Tab-separated table of C-alpha atoms and ligand atoms in Angstrom:
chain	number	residue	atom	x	y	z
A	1	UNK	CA	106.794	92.594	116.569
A	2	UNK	CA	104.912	92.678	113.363
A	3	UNK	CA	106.626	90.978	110.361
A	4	UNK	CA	107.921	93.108	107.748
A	5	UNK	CA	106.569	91.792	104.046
A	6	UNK	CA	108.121	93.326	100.917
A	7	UNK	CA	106.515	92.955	97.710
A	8	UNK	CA	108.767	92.264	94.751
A	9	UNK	CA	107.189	92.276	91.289
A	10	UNK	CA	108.974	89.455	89.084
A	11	UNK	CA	108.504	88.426	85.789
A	12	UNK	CA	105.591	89.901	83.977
A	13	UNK	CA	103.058	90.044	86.516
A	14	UNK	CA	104.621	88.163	89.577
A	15	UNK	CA	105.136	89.038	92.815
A	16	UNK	CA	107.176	87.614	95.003
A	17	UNK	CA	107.211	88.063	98.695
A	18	UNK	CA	109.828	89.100	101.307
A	19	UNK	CA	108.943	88.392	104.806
A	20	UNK	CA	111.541	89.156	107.747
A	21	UNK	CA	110.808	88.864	111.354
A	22	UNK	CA	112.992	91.740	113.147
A	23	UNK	CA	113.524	89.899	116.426
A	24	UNK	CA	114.978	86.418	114.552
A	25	UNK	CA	116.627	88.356	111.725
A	26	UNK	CA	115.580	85.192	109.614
A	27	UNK	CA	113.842	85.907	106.010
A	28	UNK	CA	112.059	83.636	103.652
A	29	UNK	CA	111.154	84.666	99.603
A	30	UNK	CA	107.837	83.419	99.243
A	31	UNK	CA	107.519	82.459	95.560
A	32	UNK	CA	110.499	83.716	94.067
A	33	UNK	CA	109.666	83.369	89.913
A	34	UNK	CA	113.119	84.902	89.596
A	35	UNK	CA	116.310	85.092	91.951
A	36	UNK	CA	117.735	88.388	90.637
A	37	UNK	CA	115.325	91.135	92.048
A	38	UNK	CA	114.413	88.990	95.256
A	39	UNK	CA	118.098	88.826	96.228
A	40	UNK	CA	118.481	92.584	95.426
A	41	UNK	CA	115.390	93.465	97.363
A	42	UNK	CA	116.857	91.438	100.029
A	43	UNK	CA	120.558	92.632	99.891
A	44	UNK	CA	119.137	96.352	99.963
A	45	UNK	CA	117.360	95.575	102.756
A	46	UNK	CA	120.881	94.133	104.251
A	47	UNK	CA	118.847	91.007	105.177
A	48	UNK	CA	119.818	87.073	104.103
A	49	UNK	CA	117.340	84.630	102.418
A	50	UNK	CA	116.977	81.806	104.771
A	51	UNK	CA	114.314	80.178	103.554
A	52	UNK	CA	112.186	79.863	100.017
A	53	UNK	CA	108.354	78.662	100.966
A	54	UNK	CA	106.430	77.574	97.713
A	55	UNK	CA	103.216	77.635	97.369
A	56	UNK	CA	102.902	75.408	94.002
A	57	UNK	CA	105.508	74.025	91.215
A	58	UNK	CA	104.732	76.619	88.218
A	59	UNK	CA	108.115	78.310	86.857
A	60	UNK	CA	106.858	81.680	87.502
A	61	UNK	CA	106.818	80.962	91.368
A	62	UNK	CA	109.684	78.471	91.429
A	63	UNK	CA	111.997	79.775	88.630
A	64	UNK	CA	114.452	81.619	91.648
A	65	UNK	CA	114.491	78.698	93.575
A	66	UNK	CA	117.708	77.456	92.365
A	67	UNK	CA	119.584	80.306	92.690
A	68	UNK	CA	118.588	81.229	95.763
A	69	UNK	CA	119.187	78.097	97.868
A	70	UNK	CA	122.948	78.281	95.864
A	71	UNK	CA	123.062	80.934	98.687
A	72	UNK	CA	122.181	78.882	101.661
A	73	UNK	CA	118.362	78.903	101.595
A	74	UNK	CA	116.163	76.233	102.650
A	75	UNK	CA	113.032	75.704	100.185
A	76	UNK	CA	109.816	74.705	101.765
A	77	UNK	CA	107.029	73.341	99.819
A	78	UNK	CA	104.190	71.198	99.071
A	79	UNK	CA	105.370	67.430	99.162
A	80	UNK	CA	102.387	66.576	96.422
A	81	UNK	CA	104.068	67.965	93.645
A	82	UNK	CA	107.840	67.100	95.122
A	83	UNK	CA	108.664	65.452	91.791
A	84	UNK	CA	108.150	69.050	89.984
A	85	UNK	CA	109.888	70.711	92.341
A	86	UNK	CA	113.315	69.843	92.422
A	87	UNK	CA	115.066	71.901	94.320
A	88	UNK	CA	112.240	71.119	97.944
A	89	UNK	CA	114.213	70.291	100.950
A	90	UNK	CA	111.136	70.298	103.280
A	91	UNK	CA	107.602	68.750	101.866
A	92	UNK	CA	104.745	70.336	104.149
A	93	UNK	CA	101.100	69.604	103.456
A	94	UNK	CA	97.812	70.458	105.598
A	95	UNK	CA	98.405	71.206	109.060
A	96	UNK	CA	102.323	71.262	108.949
A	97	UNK	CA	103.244	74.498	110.230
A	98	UNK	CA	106.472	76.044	109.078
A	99	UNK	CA	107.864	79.239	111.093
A	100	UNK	CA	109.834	82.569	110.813
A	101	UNK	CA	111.456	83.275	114.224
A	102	UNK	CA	108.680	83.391	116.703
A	103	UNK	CA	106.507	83.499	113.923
A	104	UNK	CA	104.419	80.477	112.896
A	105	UNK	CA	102.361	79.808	109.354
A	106	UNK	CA	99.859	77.065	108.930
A	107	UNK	CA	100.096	75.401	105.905
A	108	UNK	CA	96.550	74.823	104.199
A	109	UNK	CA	96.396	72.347	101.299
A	110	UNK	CA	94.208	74.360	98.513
A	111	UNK	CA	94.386	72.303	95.757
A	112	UNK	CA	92.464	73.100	92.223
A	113	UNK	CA	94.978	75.636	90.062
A	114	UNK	CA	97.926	72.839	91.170
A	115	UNK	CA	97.000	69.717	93.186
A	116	UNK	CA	99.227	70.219	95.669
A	117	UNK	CA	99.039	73.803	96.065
A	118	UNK	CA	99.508	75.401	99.475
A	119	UNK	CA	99.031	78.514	101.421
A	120	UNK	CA	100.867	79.595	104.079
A	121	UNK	CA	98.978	81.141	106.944
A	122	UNK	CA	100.196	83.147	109.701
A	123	UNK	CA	97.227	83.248	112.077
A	124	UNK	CA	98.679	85.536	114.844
A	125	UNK	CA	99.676	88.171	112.438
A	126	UNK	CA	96.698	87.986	110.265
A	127	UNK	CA	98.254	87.563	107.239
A	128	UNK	CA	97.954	84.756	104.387
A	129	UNK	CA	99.991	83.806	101.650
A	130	UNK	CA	96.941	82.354	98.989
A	131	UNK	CA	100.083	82.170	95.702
A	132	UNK	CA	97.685	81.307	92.398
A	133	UNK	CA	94.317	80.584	94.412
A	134	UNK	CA	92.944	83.316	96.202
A	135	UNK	CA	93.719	86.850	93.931
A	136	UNK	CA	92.170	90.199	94.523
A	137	UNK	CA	88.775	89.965	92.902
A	138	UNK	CA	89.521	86.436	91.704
A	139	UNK	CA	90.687	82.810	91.565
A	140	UNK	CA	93.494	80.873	89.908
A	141	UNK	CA	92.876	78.707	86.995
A	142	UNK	CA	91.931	75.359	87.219
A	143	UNK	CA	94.647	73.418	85.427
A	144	UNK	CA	94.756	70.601	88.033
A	145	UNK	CA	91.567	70.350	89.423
A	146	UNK	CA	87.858	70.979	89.829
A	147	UNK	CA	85.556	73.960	90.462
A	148	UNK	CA	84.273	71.364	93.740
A	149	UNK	CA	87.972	72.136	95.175
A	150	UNK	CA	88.384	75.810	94.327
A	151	UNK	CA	84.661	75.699	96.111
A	152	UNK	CA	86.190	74.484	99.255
A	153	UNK	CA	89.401	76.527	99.497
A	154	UNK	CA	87.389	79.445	98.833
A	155	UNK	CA	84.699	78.414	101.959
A	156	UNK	CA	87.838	77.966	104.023
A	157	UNK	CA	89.268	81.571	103.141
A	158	UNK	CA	86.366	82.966	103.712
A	159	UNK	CA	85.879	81.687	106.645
A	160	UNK	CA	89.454	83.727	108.134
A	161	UNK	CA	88.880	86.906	110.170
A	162	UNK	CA	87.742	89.865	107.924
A	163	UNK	CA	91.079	91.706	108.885
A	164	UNK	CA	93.405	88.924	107.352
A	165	UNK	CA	95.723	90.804	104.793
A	166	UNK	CA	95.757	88.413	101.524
A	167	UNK	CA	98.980	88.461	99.657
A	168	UNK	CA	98.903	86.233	96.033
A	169	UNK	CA	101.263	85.750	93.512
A	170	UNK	CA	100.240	87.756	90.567
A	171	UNK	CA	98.912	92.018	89.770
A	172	UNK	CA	95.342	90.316	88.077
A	173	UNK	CA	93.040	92.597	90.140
A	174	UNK	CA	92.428	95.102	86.982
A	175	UNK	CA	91.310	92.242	84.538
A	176	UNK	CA	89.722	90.399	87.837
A	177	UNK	CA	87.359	93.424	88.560
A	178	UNK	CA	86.096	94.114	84.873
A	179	UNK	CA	85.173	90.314	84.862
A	180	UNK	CA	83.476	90.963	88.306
A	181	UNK	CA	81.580	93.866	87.188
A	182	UNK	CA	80.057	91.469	84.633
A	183	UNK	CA	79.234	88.922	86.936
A	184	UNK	CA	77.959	90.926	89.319
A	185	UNK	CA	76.372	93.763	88.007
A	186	UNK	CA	74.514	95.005	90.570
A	187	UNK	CA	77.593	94.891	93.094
A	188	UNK	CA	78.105	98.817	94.415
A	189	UNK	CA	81.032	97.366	96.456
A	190	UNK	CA	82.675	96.140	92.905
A	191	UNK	CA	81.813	98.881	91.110
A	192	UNK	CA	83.128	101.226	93.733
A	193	UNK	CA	86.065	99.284	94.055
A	194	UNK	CA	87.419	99.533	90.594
A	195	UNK	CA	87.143	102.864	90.787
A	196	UNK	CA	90.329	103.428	93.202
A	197	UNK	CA	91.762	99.855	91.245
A	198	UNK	CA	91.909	101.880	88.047
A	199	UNK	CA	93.321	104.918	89.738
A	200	UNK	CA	96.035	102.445	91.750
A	201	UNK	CA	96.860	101.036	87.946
A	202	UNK	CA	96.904	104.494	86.248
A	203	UNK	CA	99.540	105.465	88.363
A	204	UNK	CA	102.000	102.387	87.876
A	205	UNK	CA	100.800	100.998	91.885
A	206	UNK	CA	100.296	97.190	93.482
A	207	UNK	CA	96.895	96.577	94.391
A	208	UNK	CA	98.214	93.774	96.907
A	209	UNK	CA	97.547	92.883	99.515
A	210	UNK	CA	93.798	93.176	99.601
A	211	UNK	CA	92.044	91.730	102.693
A	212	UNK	CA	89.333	88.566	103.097
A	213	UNK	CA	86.495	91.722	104.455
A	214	UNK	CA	87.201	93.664	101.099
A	215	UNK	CA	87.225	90.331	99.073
A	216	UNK	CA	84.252	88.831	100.632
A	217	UNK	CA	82.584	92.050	99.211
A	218	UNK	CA	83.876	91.621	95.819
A	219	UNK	CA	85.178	89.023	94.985
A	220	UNK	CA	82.180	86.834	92.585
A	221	UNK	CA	85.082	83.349	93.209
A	222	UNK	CA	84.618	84.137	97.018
A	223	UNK	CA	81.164	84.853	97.048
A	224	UNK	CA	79.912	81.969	94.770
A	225	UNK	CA	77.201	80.114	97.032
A	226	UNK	CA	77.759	76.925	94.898
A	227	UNK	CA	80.810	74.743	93.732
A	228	UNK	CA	78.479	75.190	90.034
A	229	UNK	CA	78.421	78.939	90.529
A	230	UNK	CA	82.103	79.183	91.227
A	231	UNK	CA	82.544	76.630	87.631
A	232	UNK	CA	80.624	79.024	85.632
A	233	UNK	CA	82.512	81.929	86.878
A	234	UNK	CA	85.549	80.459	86.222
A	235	UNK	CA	84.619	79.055	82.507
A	236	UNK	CA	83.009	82.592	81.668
A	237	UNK	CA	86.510	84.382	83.041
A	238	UNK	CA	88.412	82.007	81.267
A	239	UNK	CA	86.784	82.786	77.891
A	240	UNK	CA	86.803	87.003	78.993
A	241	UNK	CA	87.858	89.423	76.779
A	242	UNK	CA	87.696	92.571	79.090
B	301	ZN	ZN1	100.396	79.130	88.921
B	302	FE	FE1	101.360	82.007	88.733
């Protein structure tokens, strides 16, 4: 049975993630920023939180944590930044695998926006959990590390099947893409792309998931053939004003 995923936007900009395997009837919140609208999302649903997998220690994708495991959740997440988390009961780091029923998620340590930060991927479903690394169009910031490691997790995403749905932590793809059509100027595929991004955004719509094929197409973070190409990318979207 395929998992069900729920997007819940949190916060500003946020989204957290509801993922329930039918046959189990277990549910984890991936990144919860906030309890309230993750436990409604899940109440409406009629489904319990039984686990909370984080993907890195920032408030806006820990902030529910609390309040959620005050209802019986587990929290899962990367034993690096343990200290700043304090509400982990499981530290995971590359290679652990973590699981939803039947379902099972490798964890990938993608370090770079957070040192410890980690994505959750579920191979046999073809879906990945990227939080602040991987966005549509994009890459996190790099508070915590170097364009060198936001390089490498980028090679390793890339390197996924082309079908793998992508699911990140934040709505960034509209200021992503008018960055991208800067750096790549003579990308159709970006160009093109915007066009139904704007449309998506005009009417009030996610533009997430997006999928490694469309982001290996667009994305200038994913594409860069050099650790120094992906730093210059990064520096020049950091100092954007699109
Ligand atoms: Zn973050
Ligand atoms: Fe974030």
């Amino acid at each position: 049975m395929p998992l069900d995923i729920v997007r819940v936007p949190v916060l500003s900009d946020n989204y957290a993630w509801l993922v329930h395997d039918t046959e189990s009837g277990e549910t984890v919140a991936i990144d919860p920023g906030e309890a309230g609208p993750v436990l409604a999302a899940a109440a409406d649903r009629g489904w319990r939180i039984d686990h909370v997998w984080t993907t890195h220690w920032h408030p806006d994708h820990t902030g529910g944590n609390a309040a959620i495991k005050a209802q019986g959740a587990t929290i899962t997440g990367p034993g690096a930044e343990a200290t700043k988390i304090p509400t982990l009961d499981v530290r995971v780091g590359e290679g652990d695998s973590v699981s939803l029923g039947a379902h099972v998620a490798r964890v990938m340590t993608v370090p770079g926006h957070t040192q410890g930060h980690i994505a959750f991927h579920f191979a046999d479903d073809a879906v990945i959990f990227t939080g602040d690394t991987l966005f549509a169009m994009g890459c996190g910031r790099l508070f915590e590390g170097t364009p060198a490691d936001m390089f490498a997790n980028m090679q390793r995403y890339a390197a996924l099947p082309d079908e793998t749905a992508v699911f990140c932590g934040h709505e960034y793809t509209q200021s992503n893409g008018r960055y991208a059509l800067v750096a790549e100027p003579d990308n159709a595929a970006i160009a093109r792309r915007m066009i139904d991004v704007d449309a998506a955004r005009a009417r009030g719509e996610a533009t997430v998931p997006t999928t490694i094929a469309l982001e290996k197409a667009t994305n200038p973070f994913l594409r860069a053939t050099s650790a120094a190409q992906l730093g210059d990318y990064r520096a020049a979207k950091d100092a954007f004003k699109g």
